[in-house]
Amino acid sequence: MTEIKQADFLGSWERQDGMPHKGLPEFAFIGRSNVGKSSLINMLCNRKNMARISSNPGKTQTLNLFLIDKKVQLCDLPGYGYAKVSKTQREKFARMIRHYLMERPNLMCLFVLLDFRIPPQAIDMDFINDIGGAGIPLAIIGTKADKLGKKALNNSVLAIQDEMLKSWETLPPFIVSSSEDKTGKEEIWKFIFDACKAFKPVP
Ligand SMILES: Nc1nc2c(ncn2[C@@H]2O[C@H](COP(=O)(O)OP(=O)(O)OP(=O)(O)O)[C@@H](O)[C@H]2O)c(=O)[nH]1
Ligand SMILES: [Mg+2]
C-alpha cells in the first residue's frame, strides 16, 4: 500500500525555465479541461484542494508543481481544447504546455487523462499522436470511472483502445481511475515508483 506522507505545493509557473526540479523525477498530468486532472492529483496525495479544482472548465491556467515525500514531483497542467477561452489564450496555453513537455529535463512520463463518459475525441487523439510521435513517454488514465457501470466502462475502455490502435502498433500503459472512490490510486503510484527506478539525476 503506497501512502503518501507529505505533499507540498511548490508554486505556479508560466514557463518551464524557472521551475525547480531538485534533481528529482517528475510526472505530469494533462487532458481536456474538466477531465479531472487536479482532482486526480488530490486523490493521489490524500488532499482535498491542494490542486485547485472547479466544475467550471479552464480552472488550471499555469504549470503547478507538487513535491511528494521529497522524492517525486507531480505537475498539474492546464487543460487543452477549452472552447470558451479566447483563441489567443488557447494558443498561449498550447505553447506553454508544448515548451514544458519538450524541454523539461526530469519529465519521466506524461499521463494523458481521458473522461470515460465521453467517446474518444479527435483533439485527444491528435494530442496523443503528436506527443507520442515526439518521443515523450506517456500513459493513458481513464477518469470518472465511478460514473459508469461495469459494462459501460468496459465498452469505453475498448472504444479508447480501438481508436488508439488506428495509429499505434502497441498501446501505451492504460489505467482506470476515479477520484471519487479512489480507483486506480495504487496502480498509479506503483507505475510512478516503478518508472522512477530508471531515473538518472539531471544537473
Ligand atoms: N464523479 C467524478 N467527478 C469527478 C472526478 N474527477 C473530477 N471530477 C469532477 O470534475 C470536475 C473537474 O475536475 P478538475 O479536477 O477541476 O478538472 P481539471 O481537468 O483539472 O480541469 P481544468 O483545470 O479546468 O483543466 C469537478 O467538478 C470534479 O469534482 C471523478 O473521478 N469522479
Ligand atoms: Mg485543473
PDB file of C-alpha atoms and ligand atoms in Angstrom:
ATOM      1  CA  MET A   1       0.000   0.000   0.000  1.00  0.00           C
ATOM      2  CA  THR A   2       1.508   3.313  -1.047  1.00  0.00           C
ATOM      3  CA  GLU A   3       0.603   6.017   1.428  1.00  0.00           C
ATOM      4  CA  ILE A   4       1.886   9.493   0.832  1.00  0.00           C
ATOM      5  CA  LYS A   5       3.107  11.190   3.985  1.00  0.00           C
ATOM      6  CA  GLN A   6       3.812  14.655   2.681  1.00  0.00           C
ATOM      7  CA  ALA A   7       2.655  16.641  -0.341  1.00  0.00           C
ATOM      8  CA  ASP A   8       3.770  20.232  -0.798  1.00  0.00           C
ATOM      9  CA  PHE A   9       2.610  22.765  -3.357  1.00  0.00           C
ATOM     10  CA  LEU A  10       5.819  24.291  -4.757  1.00  0.00           C
ATOM     11  CA  GLY A  11       4.185  27.014  -6.849  1.00  0.00           C
ATOM     12  CA  SER A  12       2.808  28.024 -10.254  1.00  0.00           C
ATOM     13  CA  TRP A  13       4.787  28.940 -13.325  1.00  0.00           C
ATOM     14  CA  GLU A  14       4.057  30.154 -16.830  1.00  0.00           C
ATOM     15  CA  ARG A  15       7.281  28.778 -18.279  1.00  0.00           C
ATOM     16  CA  GLN A  16       9.266  25.616 -17.743  1.00  0.00           C
ATOM     17  CA  ASP A  17      12.563  27.506 -17.405  1.00  0.00           C
ATOM     18  CA  GLY A  18      12.141  28.768 -13.865  1.00  0.00           C
ATOM     19  CA  MET A  19      10.596  25.631 -12.415  1.00  0.00           C
ATOM     20  CA  PRO A  20      12.711  23.838  -9.805  1.00  0.00           C
ATOM     21  CA  HIS A  21      13.395  20.156 -10.236  1.00  0.00           C
ATOM     22  CA  LYS A  22      15.743  19.495  -7.309  1.00  0.00           C
ATOM     23  CA  GLY A  23      17.216  16.622  -9.310  1.00  0.00           C
ATOM     24  CA  LEU A  24      14.003  14.630  -8.802  1.00  0.00           C
ATOM     25  CA  PRO A  25      11.869  12.699 -11.308  1.00  0.00           C
ATOM     26  CA  GLU A  26       8.647  14.362 -12.453  1.00  0.00           C
ATOM     27  CA  PHE A  27       5.286  13.139 -13.761  1.00  0.00           C
ATOM     28  CA  ALA A  28       2.769  15.437 -15.459  1.00  0.00           C
ATOM     29  CA  PHE A  29      -0.992  15.269 -15.936  1.00  0.00           C
ATOM     30  CA  ILE A  30      -2.782  16.563 -18.998  1.00  0.00           C
ATOM     31  CA  GLY A  31      -6.120  16.222 -20.769  1.00  0.00           C
ATOM     32  CA  ARG A  32      -9.083  18.276 -21.846  1.00  0.00           C
ATOM     33  CA  SER A  33     -10.393  20.886 -19.425  1.00  0.00           C
ATOM     34  CA  ASN A  34     -12.636  19.334 -16.775  1.00  0.00           C
ATOM     35  CA  VAL A  35     -11.372  15.783 -17.348  1.00  0.00           C
ATOM     36  CA  GLY A  36     -10.278  15.620 -13.694  1.00  0.00           C
ATOM     37  CA  LYS A  37      -6.510  16.288 -13.643  1.00  0.00           C
ATOM     38  CA  SER A  38      -6.437  18.378 -10.476  1.00  0.00           C
ATOM     39  CA  SER A  39      -8.902  16.037  -8.718  1.00  0.00           C
ATOM     40  CA  LEU A  40      -6.692  13.068  -9.555  1.00  0.00           C
ATOM     41  CA  ILE A  41      -3.602  14.761  -8.096  1.00  0.00           C
ATOM     42  CA  ASN A  42      -5.546  15.498  -4.897  1.00  0.00           C
ATOM     43  CA  MET A  43      -6.783  11.914  -4.728  1.00  0.00           C
ATOM     44  CA  LEU A  44      -3.239  10.554  -5.182  1.00  0.00           C
ATOM     45  CA  CYS A  45      -1.977  12.833  -2.397  1.00  0.00           C
ATOM     46  CA  ASN A  46      -4.916  12.333   0.011  1.00  0.00           C
ATOM     47  CA  ARG A  47      -5.720  16.030  -0.176  1.00  0.00           C
ATOM     48  CA  LYS A  48      -8.999  17.832  -0.778  1.00  0.00           C
ATOM     49  CA  ASN A  49      -7.998  21.017  -2.524  1.00  0.00           C
ATOM     50  CA  MET A  50      -4.221  21.118  -2.847  1.00  0.00           C
ATOM     51  CA  ALA A  51      -4.572  21.248  -6.630  1.00  0.00           C
ATOM     52  CA  ARG A  52      -7.452  23.677  -7.117  1.00  0.00           C
ATOM     53  CA  ILE A  53     -10.481  22.091  -8.748  1.00  0.00           C
ATOM     54  CA  SER A  54     -13.647  23.528 -10.242  1.00  0.00           C
ATOM     55  CA  SER A  55     -16.745  22.359 -12.029  1.00  0.00           C
ATOM     56  CA  ASN A  56     -16.043  25.192 -14.486  1.00  0.00           C
ATOM     57  CA  PRO A  57     -13.586  24.091 -17.170  1.00  0.00           C
ATOM     58  CA  GLY A  58     -10.398  26.128 -17.538  1.00  0.00           C
ATOM     59  CA  LYS A  59      -9.577  26.292 -13.826  1.00  0.00           C
ATOM     60  CA  THR A  60      -5.877  25.429 -14.033  1.00  0.00           C
ATOM     61  CA  GLN A  61      -4.070  28.076 -16.079  1.00  0.00           C
ATOM     62  CA  THR A  62      -0.441  27.616 -15.088  1.00  0.00           C
ATOM     63  CA  LEU A  63       2.116  24.837 -14.618  1.00  0.00           C
ATOM     64  CA  ASN A  64       1.581  23.822 -10.983  1.00  0.00           C
ATOM     65  CA  LEU A  65       4.194  21.811  -9.211  1.00  0.00           C
ATOM     66  CA  PHE A  66       3.872  19.488  -6.203  1.00  0.00           C
ATOM     67  CA  LEU A  67       6.602  17.728  -4.249  1.00  0.00           C
ATOM     68  CA  ILE A  68       5.690  14.325  -2.872  1.00  0.00           C
ATOM     69  CA  ASP A  69       7.543  12.863   0.097  1.00  0.00           C
ATOM     70  CA  LYS A  70      10.589  14.844  -1.026  1.00  0.00           C
ATOM     71  CA  LYS A  71      11.246  12.291  -3.772  1.00  0.00           C
ATOM     72  CA  VAL A  72       8.869  12.779  -6.720  1.00  0.00           C
ATOM     73  CA  GLN A  73       7.357  15.853  -8.360  1.00  0.00           C
ATOM     74  CA  LEU A  74       3.907  15.991  -9.955  1.00  0.00           C
ATOM     75  CA  CYS A  75       2.919  18.712 -12.405  1.00  0.00           C
ATOM     76  CA  ASP A  76      -0.695  19.762 -12.964  1.00  0.00           C
ATOM     77  CA  LEU A  77      -1.050  21.255 -16.451  1.00  0.00           C
ATOM     78  CA  PRO A  78      -3.786  23.471 -17.911  1.00  0.00           C
ATOM     79  CA  GLY A  79      -6.419  21.606 -19.919  1.00  0.00           C
ATOM     80  CA  TYR A  80      -6.296  21.762 -23.694  1.00  0.00           C
ATOM     81  CA  GLY A  81      -9.090  22.486 -26.134  1.00  0.00           C
ATOM     82  CA  TYR A  82     -11.415  24.509 -23.939  1.00  0.00           C
ATOM     83  CA  ALA A  83     -13.575  26.396 -26.407  1.00  0.00           C
ATOM     84  CA  LYS A  84     -14.635  29.195 -24.100  1.00  0.00           C
ATOM     85  CA  VAL A  85     -11.217  30.726 -23.584  1.00  0.00           C
ATOM     86  CA  SER A  86     -10.068  33.068 -26.360  1.00  0.00           C
ATOM     87  CA  LYS A  87      -8.025  31.757 -29.271  1.00  0.00           C
ATOM     88  CA  THR A  88      -5.062  33.849 -28.097  1.00  0.00           C
ATOM     89  CA  GLN A  89      -5.299  32.326 -24.624  1.00  0.00           C
ATOM     90  CA  ARG A  90      -5.617  28.807 -26.009  1.00  0.00           C
ATOM     91  CA  GLU A  91      -2.546  29.336 -28.163  1.00  0.00           C
ATOM     92  CA  LYS A  92      -0.672  30.655 -25.134  1.00  0.00           C
ATOM     93  CA  PHE A  93      -1.573  27.501 -23.145  1.00  0.00           C
ATOM     94  CA  ALA A  94      -0.616  25.271 -26.074  1.00  0.00           C
ATOM     95  CA  ARG A  95       2.817  26.952 -26.305  1.00  0.00           C
ATOM     96  CA  MET A  96       3.288  26.743 -22.526  1.00  0.00           C
ATOM     97  CA  ILE A  97       2.436  23.036 -22.480  1.00  0.00           C
ATOM     98  CA  ARG A  98       4.489  22.149 -25.534  1.00  0.00           C
ATOM     99  CA  HIS A  99       7.539  24.004 -24.262  1.00  0.00           C
ATOM    100  CA  TYR A 100       7.226  22.272 -20.890  1.00  0.00           C
ATOM    101  CA  LEU A 101       6.856  18.821 -22.472  1.00  0.00           C
ATOM    102  CA  MET A 102       9.717  19.275 -24.917  1.00  0.00           C
ATOM    103  CA  GLU A 103      12.203  20.917 -22.552  1.00  0.00           C
ATOM    104  CA  ARG A 104      11.564  19.528 -19.085  1.00  0.00           C
ATOM    105  CA  PRO A 105      14.771  17.630 -18.242  1.00  0.00           C
ATOM    106  CA  ASN A 106      13.353  15.449 -15.433  1.00  0.00           C
ATOM    107  CA  LEU A 107       9.992  14.508 -17.013  1.00  0.00           C
ATOM    108  CA  MET A 108       9.615  10.733 -16.753  1.00  0.00           C
ATOM    109  CA  CYS A 109       6.099  10.291 -18.096  1.00  0.00           C
ATOM    110  CA  LEU A 110       3.085  12.278 -19.178  1.00  0.00           C
ATOM    111  CA  PHE A 111      -0.277  10.948 -18.026  1.00  0.00           C
ATOM    112  CA  VAL A 112      -2.931  11.781 -20.601  1.00  0.00           C
ATOM    113  CA  LEU A 113      -6.379  11.739 -18.998  1.00  0.00           C
ATOM    114  CA  LEU A 114      -9.497  10.754 -20.915  1.00  0.00           C
ATOM    115  CA  ASP A 115     -13.023  11.025 -19.493  1.00  0.00           C
ATOM    116  CA  PHE A 116     -14.635   7.576 -19.694  1.00  0.00           C
ATOM    117  CA  ARG A 117     -18.086   9.088 -20.212  1.00  0.00           C
ATOM    118  CA  ILE A 118     -17.099  10.757 -23.460  1.00  0.00           C
ATOM    119  CA  PRO A 119     -16.114   8.823 -26.603  1.00  0.00           C
ATOM    120  CA  PRO A 120     -12.525   9.436 -27.740  1.00  0.00           C
ATOM    121  CA  GLN A 121     -12.318  12.870 -29.343  1.00  0.00           C
ATOM    122  CA  ALA A 122     -10.171  13.949 -32.288  1.00  0.00           C
ATOM    123  CA  ILE A 123      -8.487  16.586 -30.120  1.00  0.00           C
ATOM    124  CA  ASP A 124      -7.312  13.895 -27.657  1.00  0.00           C
ATOM    125  CA  MET A 125      -6.094  11.554 -30.370  1.00  0.00           C
ATOM    126  CA  ASP A 126      -4.291  14.378 -32.191  1.00  0.00           C
ATOM    127  CA  PHE A 127      -2.602  15.395 -28.947  1.00  0.00           C
ATOM    128  CA  ILE A 128      -1.609  11.805 -28.069  1.00  0.00           C
ATOM    129  CA  ASN A 129      -0.254  11.152 -31.564  1.00  0.00           C
ATOM    130  CA  ASP A 130       1.669  14.410 -31.584  1.00  0.00           C
ATOM    131  CA  ILE A 131       3.259  13.869 -28.165  1.00  0.00           C
ATOM    132  CA  GLY A 132       3.862  10.158 -28.701  1.00  0.00           C
ATOM    133  CA  GLY A 133       5.434  10.997 -32.076  1.00  0.00           C
ATOM    134  CA  ALA A 134       7.768  13.442 -30.334  1.00  0.00           C
ATOM    135  CA  GLY A 135       9.045  10.553 -28.220  1.00  0.00           C
ATOM    136  CA  ILE A 136       7.614  11.673 -24.877  1.00  0.00           C
ATOM    137  CA  PRO A 137       6.756   8.617 -22.739  1.00  0.00           C
ATOM    138  CA  LEU A 138       3.061   8.582 -21.995  1.00  0.00           C
ATOM    139  CA  ALA A 139       0.417   6.564 -20.217  1.00  0.00           C
ATOM    140  CA  ILE A 140      -3.347   6.904 -20.500  1.00  0.00           C
ATOM    141  CA  ILE A 141      -5.574   7.321 -17.449  1.00  0.00           C
ATOM    142  CA  GLY A 142      -9.326   6.975 -17.918  1.00  0.00           C
ATOM    143  CA  THR A 143     -11.149   9.201 -15.380  1.00  0.00           C
ATOM    144  CA  LYS A 144     -14.512   9.310 -13.589  1.00  0.00           C
ATOM    145  CA  ALA A 145     -14.933   5.512 -13.736  1.00  0.00           C
ATOM    146  CA  ASP A 146     -17.408   5.854 -10.826  1.00  0.00           C
ATOM    147  CA  LYS A 147     -19.889   7.412 -13.248  1.00  0.00           C
ATOM    148  CA  LEU A 148     -20.220   4.237 -15.310  1.00  0.00           C
ATOM    149  CA  GLY A 149     -21.449   0.714 -14.668  1.00  0.00           C
ATOM    150  CA  LYS A 150     -19.190  -2.236 -15.335  1.00  0.00           C
ATOM    151  CA  LYS A 151     -20.421  -2.908 -18.858  1.00  0.00           C
ATOM    152  CA  ALA A 152     -20.351   0.708 -19.989  1.00  0.00           C
ATOM    153  CA  LEU A 153     -16.875   1.066 -18.505  1.00  0.00           C
ATOM    154  CA  ASN A 154     -15.657  -1.965 -20.430  1.00  0.00           C
ATOM    155  CA  ASN A 155     -17.102  -0.610 -23.650  1.00  0.00           C
ATOM    156  CA  SER A 156     -15.482   2.724 -23.029  1.00  0.00           C
ATOM    157  CA  VAL A 157     -12.053   1.142 -22.429  1.00  0.00           C
ATOM    158  CA  LEU A 158     -12.437  -0.817 -25.673  1.00  0.00           C
ATOM    159  CA  ALA A 159     -13.532   2.283 -27.607  1.00  0.00           C
ATOM    160  CA  ILE A 160     -10.435   4.201 -26.475  1.00  0.00           C
ATOM    161  CA  GLN A 161      -8.120   1.299 -27.238  1.00  0.00           C
ATOM    162  CA  ASP A 162      -9.700   0.733 -30.682  1.00  0.00           C
ATOM    163  CA  GLU A 163      -9.236   4.396 -31.501  1.00  0.00           C
ATOM    164  CA  MET A 164      -5.610   4.326 -30.398  1.00  0.00           C
ATOM    165  CA  LEU A 165      -4.846   1.181 -32.356  1.00  0.00           C
ATOM    166  CA  LYS A 166      -5.661   3.131 -35.516  1.00  0.00           C
ATOM    167  CA  SER A 167      -2.349   4.921 -35.119  1.00  0.00           C
ATOM    168  CA  TRP A 168      -0.383   2.948 -32.507  1.00  0.00           C
ATOM    169  CA  GLU A 169       1.086  -0.511 -33.013  1.00  0.00           C
ATOM    170  CA  THR A 170       1.288  -1.201 -29.295  1.00  0.00           C
ATOM    171  CA  LEU A 171      -0.840   0.554 -26.748  1.00  0.00           C
ATOM    172  CA  PRO A 172       0.725   2.696 -24.025  1.00  0.00           C
ATOM    173  CA  PRO A 173       0.003   1.728 -20.402  1.00  0.00           C
ATOM    174  CA  PHE A 174      -3.668   2.232 -19.561  1.00  0.00           C
ATOM    175  CA  ILE A 175      -5.071   2.809 -16.073  1.00  0.00           C
ATOM    176  CA  VAL A 176      -8.714   3.066 -14.952  1.00  0.00           C
ATOM    177  CA  SER A 177      -9.315   5.723 -12.272  1.00  0.00           C
ATOM    178  CA  SER A 178     -11.866   7.547 -10.164  1.00  0.00           C
ATOM    179  CA  SER A 179     -11.008  10.389  -7.819  1.00  0.00           C
ATOM    180  CA  GLU A 180     -14.396   9.850  -6.212  1.00  0.00           C
ATOM    181  CA  ASP A 181     -13.840   6.279  -4.985  1.00  0.00           C
ATOM    182  CA  LYS A 182     -10.014   6.207  -5.313  1.00  0.00           C
ATOM    183  CA  THR A 183      -9.968   3.563  -8.060  1.00  0.00           C
ATOM    184  CA  GLY A 184      -6.512   3.412  -9.639  1.00  0.00           C
ATOM    185  CA  LYS A 185      -4.635   5.055  -6.776  1.00  0.00           C
ATOM    186  CA  GLU A 186      -2.397   2.082  -6.011  1.00  0.00           C
ATOM    187  CA  GLU A 187      -1.826   1.318  -9.669  1.00  0.00           C
ATOM    188  CA  ILE A 188      -0.792   4.884 -10.494  1.00  0.00           C
ATOM    189  CA  TRP A 189       1.659   5.109  -7.570  1.00  0.00           C
ATOM    190  CA  LYS A 190       3.102   1.720  -8.487  1.00  0.00           C
ATOM    191  CA  PHE A 191       3.544   2.918 -12.061  1.00  0.00           C
ATOM    192  CA  ILE A 192       5.237   6.115 -10.820  1.00  0.00           C
ATOM    193  CA  PHE A 193       7.604   4.404  -8.402  1.00  0.00           C
ATOM    194  CA  ASP A 194       8.490   1.693 -10.938  1.00  0.00           C
ATOM    195  CA  ALA A 195       9.242   4.350 -13.565  1.00  0.00           C
ATOM    196  CA  CYS A 196      11.405   6.249 -11.049  1.00  0.00           C
ATOM    197  CA  LYS A 197      13.836   3.317 -10.968  1.00  0.00           C
ATOM    198  CA  ALA A 198      15.015   4.352 -14.452  1.00  0.00           C
ATOM    199  CA  PHE A 199      15.573   7.989 -13.419  1.00  0.00           C
ATOM    200  CA  LYS A 200      19.038   9.389 -13.951  1.00  0.00           C
ATOM    201  CA  PRO A 201      19.569  12.566 -11.936  1.00  0.00           C
ATOM    202  CA  VAL A 202      19.731  15.691 -14.091  1.00  0.00           C
ATOM    203  CA  PRO A 203      22.080  18.555 -13.295  1.00  0.00           C
TER     204      PRO A 203
HETATM  205  N1  LIG B   1     -17.714  11.769 -10.393  1.00  0.00           N
HETATM  206  C1  LIG B   1     -16.477  12.213 -10.530  1.00  0.00           C
HETATM  207  N2  LIG B   1     -16.269  13.532 -10.735  1.00  0.00           N
HETATM  208  C2  LIG B   1     -15.001  13.955 -10.897  1.00  0.00           C
HETATM  209  C3  LIG B   1     -13.897  13.039 -10.867  1.00  0.00           C
HETATM  210  N3  LIG B   1     -12.763  13.739 -11.092  1.00  0.00           N
HETATM  211  C4  LIG B   1     -13.139  15.041 -11.221  1.00  0.00           C
HETATM  212  N4  LIG B   1     -14.477  15.179 -11.117  1.00  0.00           N
HETATM  213  C5  LIG B   1     -15.236  16.449 -11.227  1.00  0.00           C
HETATM  214  O1  LIG B   1     -14.942  17.031 -12.491  1.00  0.00           O
HETATM  215  C6  LIG B   1     -14.827  18.449 -12.399  1.00  0.00           C
HETATM  216  C7  LIG B   1     -13.489  18.931 -12.950  1.00  0.00           C
HETATM  217  O2  LIG B   1     -12.441  18.458 -12.131  1.00  0.00           O
HETATM  218  P1  LIG B   1     -10.984  19.112 -12.136  1.00  0.00           P
HETATM  219  O3  LIG B   1     -10.120  18.193 -11.344  1.00  0.00           O
HETATM  220  O4  LIG B   1     -11.013  20.561 -11.758  1.00  0.00           O
HETATM  221  O5  LIG B   1     -10.632  19.008 -13.707  1.00  0.00           O
HETATM  222  P2  LIG B   1      -9.337  19.552 -14.482  1.00  0.00           P
HETATM  223  O6  LIG B   1      -9.029  18.542 -15.531  1.00  0.00           O
HETATM  224  O7  LIG B   1      -8.233  19.854 -13.513  1.00  0.00           O
HETATM  225  O8  LIG B   1      -9.895  20.885 -15.160  1.00  0.00           O
HETATM  226  P3  LIG B   1      -9.122  22.225 -15.643  1.00  0.00           P
HETATM  227  O9  LIG B   1      -8.151  22.628 -14.568  1.00  0.00           O
HETATM  228  O10 LIG B   1     -10.238  23.197 -15.803  1.00  0.00           O
HETATM  229  O11 LIG B   1      -8.441  21.891 -16.931  1.00  0.00           O
HETATM  230  C8  LIG B   1     -15.040  18.787 -10.921  1.00  0.00           C
HETATM  231  O12 LIG B   1     -16.392  19.151 -10.753  1.00  0.00           O
HETATM  232  C9  LIG B   1     -14.734  17.477 -10.209  1.00  0.00           C
HETATM  233  O13 LIG B   1     -15.398  17.338  -8.983  1.00  0.00           O
HETATM  234  C10 LIG B   1     -14.164  11.633 -10.643  1.00  0.00           C
HETATM  235  O14 LIG B   1     -13.301  10.761 -10.609  1.00  0.00           O
HETATM  236  N5  LIG B   1     -15.481  11.291 -10.489  1.00  0.00           N
HETATM  237 MG    MG B   2      -7.195  21.587 -13.152  1.00  0.00          MG
END
